[in-house]
Short mmCIF file of C-alpha atoms in Angstrom, two decimals:
data_model
loop_
_atom_site.label_atom_id
_atom_site.label_comp_id
_atom_site.label_asym_id
_atom_site.label_seq_id
_atom_site.Cartn_x
_atom_site.Cartn_y
_atom_site.Cartn_z
CA MET J 25 97.36 -27.08 -0.87
CA SER J 26 96.00 -24.13 1.57
CA LYS J 27 92.88 -25.12 3.26
CA LEU J 28 91.56 -28.11 5.24
CA GLY J 29 89.12 -30.71 4.80
CA ALA J 30 86.29 -30.99 6.64
CA GLY J 31 87.78 -34.04 8.55
CA VAL J 32 90.18 -31.95 9.86
CA LYS J 33 88.83 -29.57 11.28
CA ALA J 34 86.34 -31.85 12.89
CA LEU J 35 89.03 -33.91 14.56
CA ILE J 36 90.89 -30.38 15.68
CA ASN J 37 87.63 -29.11 16.65
CA ALA J 38 86.15 -32.59 18.22
CA SER J 39 84.79 -31.86 22.02
CA HIS J 40 87.06 -35.19 23.32
CA ALA J 41 89.74 -33.01 21.96
CA ARG J 42 88.52 -30.25 24.43
CA PRO J 43 89.54 -26.89 21.74
CA GLY J 44 88.31 -24.48 23.31
CA PRO J 45 88.55 -22.38 26.67
CA VAL J 46 86.19 -23.90 30.42
CA PRO J 47 83.36 -21.26 30.63
CA ALA J 48 82.79 -19.74 33.59
CA PRO J 49 80.30 -21.31 35.70
CA ARG J 50 77.45 -18.75 37.76
CA GLN J 51 79.59 -19.64 40.87
CA ILE J 52 82.53 -18.38 40.65
CA GLN J 53 82.47 -15.26 41.16
CA SER J 54 82.42 -15.98 45.13
CA ILE J 55 84.83 -18.54 45.20
CA TYR J 56 86.98 -15.80 44.56
CA LYS J 57 85.37 -13.36 46.95
CA LYS J 58 86.28 -15.69 49.82
CA ILE J 59 89.36 -16.49 48.50
CA GLU J 60 89.94 -12.98 48.81
CA GLU J 61 88.18 -12.52 52.02
CA GLU J 62 90.06 -15.39 53.28
CA ALA J 63 93.12 -13.98 52.93
CA THR J 64 93.03 -11.05 53.69
CA ALA J 65 91.18 -12.31 58.13
CA HIS J 66 95.36 -13.42 57.84
CA LYS J 67 96.13 -10.09 56.71
CA LEU J 68 97.55 -11.37 53.26
CA GLY J 69 98.08 -8.81 50.82
CA ARG J 70 96.51 -8.09 47.76
CA PRO J 71 99.24 -9.72 45.52
CA SER J 72 98.98 -13.05 46.95
CA TRP J 73 95.06 -13.87 47.33
CA LEU J 74 94.59 -12.04 43.79
CA ALA J 75 98.19 -14.41 41.86
CA LEU J 76 96.90 -17.66 43.14
CA SER J 77 93.42 -17.25 42.38
CA THR J 78 94.30 -15.63 39.01
CA ALA J 79 97.52 -18.28 37.98
CA THR J 80 94.55 -20.95 38.38
CA THR J 81 92.55 -19.12 36.24
CA MET J 82 95.06 -19.08 33.27
CA THR J 83 96.36 -22.61 34.24
CA MET J 84 92.11 -23.39 33.71
CA ASN J 85 91.86 -22.08 30.96
CA SER J 86 88.61 -19.80 31.45
CA PRO J 87 88.99 -16.66 30.44
CA GLU J 88 85.53 -15.83 31.31
CA SER J 89 86.85 -16.39 34.89
CA MET J 90 89.98 -14.73 34.29
CA VAL J 91 86.81 -11.84 34.00
CA ALA J 92 84.74 -12.67 37.14
CA LEU J 93 87.76 -12.21 38.85
CA TYR J 94 89.03 -9.11 37.69
CA LYS J 95 84.96 -7.54 38.63
CA SER J 96 85.21 -9.65 42.30
CA ALA J 97 88.54 -7.60 42.88
CA SER J 98 87.88 -4.60 41.53
CA GLU J 99 84.26 -3.96 42.65
CA ASN J 100 83.68 -0.85 44.44
CA GLN J 101 87.89 0.60 44.12
CA PRO J 102 89.02 3.63 42.21
CA GLU J 103 89.84 3.86 39.46
CA LYS J 104 93.33 3.49 39.89
CA ASP J 105 93.28 0.63 41.73
CA ALA J 106 91.82 -0.67 38.87
CA VAL J 107 94.11 -0.67 36.67
CA GLU J 108 96.31 -1.59 39.02
CA ILE J 109 94.06 -4.87 39.25
CA ALA J 110 94.43 -5.47 36.25
CA GLU J 111 98.13 -4.27 35.05
CA LEU J 112 98.94 -7.74 38.55
CA MET J 113 96.96 -9.93 36.54
CA ARG J 114 98.03 -9.72 33.94
CA GLU J 115 101.82 -10.16 34.82
CA VAL J 116 100.95 -12.72 37.18
CA GLY J 117 99.44 -13.93 33.46
CA LEU J 118 103.05 -13.85 32.08
CA LYS J 119 104.82 -15.42 33.99
CA CYS J 120 102.47 -18.34 33.94
CA ILE J 121 104.38 -19.13 30.31
CA GLY J 122 107.16 -20.87 32.46
CA PHE J 123 104.37 -23.68 34.29
CA ASN J 124 102.12 -23.49 31.24
CA GLY J 125 103.59 -22.50 28.35
CA VAL J 126 102.26 -20.20 25.29
CA PRO J 127 99.35 -20.60 24.46
CA ARG J 128 97.19 -20.19 27.34
CA THR J 129 98.99 -16.84 28.24
CA ILE J 130 97.98 -15.48 24.83
CA ASN J 131 94.11 -16.69 24.39
CA MET J 132 93.82 -16.01 28.36
CA LEU J 133 95.46 -12.49 27.70
CA ASN J 134 94.21 -11.01 24.65
CA ALA J 135 90.14 -12.40 25.72
CA PHE J 136 90.91 -10.96 29.82
CA ARG J 137 92.22 -7.10 27.70
CA ALA J 138 89.10 -7.01 25.59
CA GLU J 139 86.44 -7.43 27.85
CA LEU J 140 88.60 -5.00 29.88
CA PRO J 141 86.74 -1.45 30.60
CA SER J 142 88.21 1.33 27.75
CA SER J 143 89.42 3.42 30.62
CA VAL J 144 91.76 1.13 32.48
CA VAL J 145 92.75 -0.53 28.71
CA ALA J 146 93.82 2.99 28.56
CA SER J 147 95.59 3.52 31.37
CA LEU J 148 97.54 -0.04 31.06
CA ASN J 149 101.55 -0.15 30.75
CA THR J 150 102.33 -0.14 26.22
CA LYS J 151 106.00 -0.31 27.35
CA PRO J 152 108.05 -3.35 27.40
CA SER J 153 110.51 -4.45 29.95
CA ARG J 154 111.77 -7.45 29.21
CA LEU J 155 113.77 -7.22 25.73
CA PRO J 156 117.40 -8.68 25.98
CA THR J 157 120.22 -5.49 24.96
CA GLN J 158 124.27 -6.14 25.85
CA SER J 159 123.79 -3.78 28.47
CA ASN J 160 121.37 -6.03 31.20
CA VAL J 161 122.28 -9.35 29.82
CA ASP J 162 124.35 -9.55 32.66
CA SER J 163 121.73 -8.73 35.07
CA ILE J 164 118.88 -10.91 33.96
CA ASN J 165 121.20 -14.04 34.60
CA SER J 166 122.32 -12.58 37.66
CA ARG J 167 118.74 -12.12 38.56
CA GLY J 168 117.87 -15.75 37.23
CA ARG J 169 120.66 -17.04 39.39
CA ALA J 170 119.55 -15.26 42.38
CA LEU J 171 116.53 -16.64 42.14
CA TRP J 172 116.83 -19.37 41.20
CA ASN J 173 118.93 -19.96 45.08
CA SER J 174 116.90 -18.55 46.66
CA ILE J 175 113.81 -21.51 45.72
CA TYR J 176 116.05 -24.72 45.94
CA ARG J 177 118.88 -23.75 48.52
CA PRO J 178 120.68 -25.94 49.63
CA LEU J 179 120.30 -28.23 46.36
CA ALA J 180 120.40 -25.49 43.81
CA ALA J 181 123.74 -26.68 42.37
CA LYS J 182 122.60 -30.13 42.72
CA LEU J 183 118.72 -29.20 41.00
CA GLU J 184 120.98 -27.39 38.11
CA ASN J 185 123.70 -30.47 37.89
CA LYS J 186 120.39 -32.50 37.56
CA LEU J 187 119.06 -30.65 34.65
CA ALA J 188 122.33 -30.85 32.53
CA ASP J 189 122.04 -34.27 32.46
CA ALA J 190 119.06 -34.57 31.03
CA HIS J 191 119.82 -32.22 28.77
CA PRO J 192 123.21 -29.05 29.52
CA ASP J 193 120.59 -26.14 27.99
CA LEU J 194 118.02 -27.71 30.23
CA PRO J 195 119.33 -25.45 33.14
CA VAL J 196 120.33 -22.50 31.14
CA PHE J 197 117.22 -21.94 29.65
CA ILE J 198 115.91 -22.84 32.79
CA ILE J 199 118.14 -19.75 34.59
CA SER J 200 118.65 -17.54 31.94
CA SER J 201 115.30 -17.71 29.99
CA GLU J 202 112.16 -18.33 32.58
CA TYR J 203 114.12 -17.22 36.18
CA GLY J 204 115.76 -14.32 35.40
CA ALA J 205 113.63 -13.44 32.36
CA LEU J 206 110.64 -13.83 33.07
CA PHE J 207 110.09 -15.00 37.05
CA SER J 208 112.03 -12.18 38.43
CA ASP J 209 111.09 -8.61 37.49
CA PRO J 210 112.99 -5.85 35.90
CA GLU J 211 114.13 -2.96 37.50
CA ARG J 212 111.18 -0.28 35.98
CA SER J 213 109.32 2.46 36.43
CA THR J 214 105.83 0.92 34.80
CA GLY J 215 103.73 -1.93 35.00
CA ALA J 216 103.38 -4.47 37.83
CA ASP J 217 105.91 -6.06 39.87
CA ILE J 218 105.65 -9.66 41.45
CA GLY J 219 107.82 -10.33 43.95
CA ARG J 220 109.05 -12.63 45.94
CA VAL J 221 106.29 -14.85 47.40
CA THR J 222 104.00 -13.93 44.80
CA THR J 223 105.72 -16.05 42.22
CA SER J 224 105.78 -18.77 44.52
CA LEU J 225 102.32 -18.39 44.94
CA CYS J 226 102.28 -18.42 41.32
CA ALA J 227 104.40 -21.50 41.14
CA ILE J 228 102.17 -23.47 42.87
CA SER J 229 98.48 -22.74 41.98
CA CYS J 230 100.02 -23.30 38.46
CA LEU J 231 101.31 -26.73 38.84
CA ARG J 232 98.87 -27.65 41.29
CA ALA J 233 96.40 -26.87 39.06
CA GLN J 234 98.16 -28.78 36.06
CA GLN J 235 98.08 -32.11 38.78
CA GLY J 236 100.29 -34.93 37.78
CA VAL J 237 103.18 -32.80 38.19
CA GLY J 238 103.65 -33.83 42.37
CA PRO J 239 107.39 -33.19 42.32
CA GLN J 240 107.77 -29.72 41.23
CA VAL J 241 104.42 -28.59 43.40
CA LEU J 242 107.06 -30.24 46.36
CA SER J 243 109.19 -27.89 45.20
CA HIS J 244 107.74 -24.32 44.70
CA VAL J 245 105.93 -24.83 48.63
CA PHE J 246 109.52 -25.03 49.92
CA GLY J 247 110.34 -22.52 48.13
CA LEU J 248 107.94 -20.29 49.29
CA ARG J 249 108.76 -21.24 53.10
CA LYS J 250 112.60 -20.16 51.67
CA ALA J 251 111.41 -16.98 51.57
CA TRP J 252 110.82 -16.66 54.42
CA ASP J 253 113.52 -18.33 55.81
CA ASP J 254 115.65 -15.74 53.88
CA GLY J 255 114.30 -12.52 54.28
CA SER J 256 113.68 -12.25 51.38
CA TRP J 257 109.20 -12.10 51.26
CA LYS J 258 110.24 -8.52 53.18
CA SER J 259 111.17 -6.82 49.66
CA GLU J 260 107.43 -7.36 48.48
CA PRO J 261 105.66 -5.67 51.36
CA GLU J 262 102.55 -5.79 48.99
CA ALA J 263 102.26 -9.86 49.32
CA GLY J 264 100.90 -9.34 53.51
CA GLU J 265 101.86 -8.23 56.91
CA GLU J 266 104.45 -10.39 59.06
CA GLU J 267 102.09 -12.53 60.86
CA GLY J 268 100.12 -13.02 57.34
CA ILE J 269 102.93 -14.15 55.71
CA LYS J 270 104.54 -16.04 58.58
CA TRP J 271 101.23 -17.86 59.25
CA LEU J 272 101.13 -18.39 55.28
CA VAL J 273 104.42 -20.97 54.91
CA SER J 274 103.36 -22.72 57.94
CA ASP J 275 101.50 -25.73 57.06
CA GLU J 276 98.36 -24.73 57.93
CA GLY J 277 99.12 -21.94 55.67
CA CYS J 278 100.16 -23.88 52.31
CA ILE J 279 97.62 -26.19 53.54
CA TRP J 280 94.89 -22.83 52.59
CA ALA J 281 96.68 -22.48 49.97
CA LEU J 282 96.87 -25.49 47.99
CA GLU J 283 93.05 -26.42 49.05
CA LYS J 284 91.98 -22.54 47.71
CA VAL J 285 93.40 -23.64 44.35
CA ASP J 286 91.51 -26.83 44.77
CA GLU J 287 88.83 -25.45 45.09
CA VAL J 288 88.51 -23.02 41.73
CA VAL J 289 89.87 -25.93 39.79
CA GLU J 290 86.86 -27.85 41.01
CA ALA J 291 84.64 -24.95 40.11
CA LEU J 292 85.52 -24.33 36.96
CA GLY J 293 86.66 -27.81 35.82
CA GLY J 294 84.03 -29.97 37.91
CA ALA J 295 83.47 -34.02 36.75
CA SER J 296 86.59 -33.86 34.25
CA GLY J 297 88.91 -32.42 36.63
CA SER J 298 91.81 -29.88 35.14
CA THR J 299 91.73 -28.73 32.09
CA PHE J 300 96.28 -30.35 31.92
CA ALA J 301 95.03 -33.86 33.30
CA PRO J 302 91.55 -34.14 33.05
CA VAL J 303 91.58 -36.38 35.93
CA LYS J 304 88.60 -35.40 39.29
CA ALA J 305 90.25 -33.06 41.75
CA LYS J 306 90.72 -34.14 44.97
CA LEU J 307 89.09 -31.54 47.64
#
């Protein structure tokens, strides 16, 4: 019984099930470069545009495009910056677990590492920083609660109660294990940190690229704006200048972010649209 029959294998790999990754279209690098240029023109920093493109590409399950994005972002950059770009991209990929699930992150990050220059791979952080222990579990829960409140205030408690009605452990897992252990960054001296603004951009990008979860996209667009309202955007100066962040949280900036996600989805998914919900993306 340890071997699968040919019929089972064929069905697992049937084309209608779309079992494999999405190949990189020829023009994808130019699309990434355009996003970078537009973001830079609006005084947004590297974490903002790189997180948007990375999270969307992770959601679309296109390892080749992830590599193309890295090459575009690291072109003509010193090796120190190339390492920082790789670290940021894989940290975004890790956070995508909370929106896209574990399998895509496993496959995408493994494929991503395999294509990085050996000198960059040798410089990547190898020390884990999210292992829960008796000494840090309270800080994990506190970070999760703080991020949750920042994104969802003044409705944070109401939303938590609604989640608990669906299942009593749902808000426990989301706030502690996702917002605390995953979405917020632990204190550390290695790896890349993904700050308040960039985390909201990750959420918006993943959820928009998935399609079918409009209420969650709306919540995280508001969450992005609340980073401006409560001043938490200041904790991540790398995300952009004050003028840039103010533009990003405006209607114009939010429309730009959503449209950039749509453009990447359109390029990678074509007529099939998102690999989560195969419907043509509307631009």
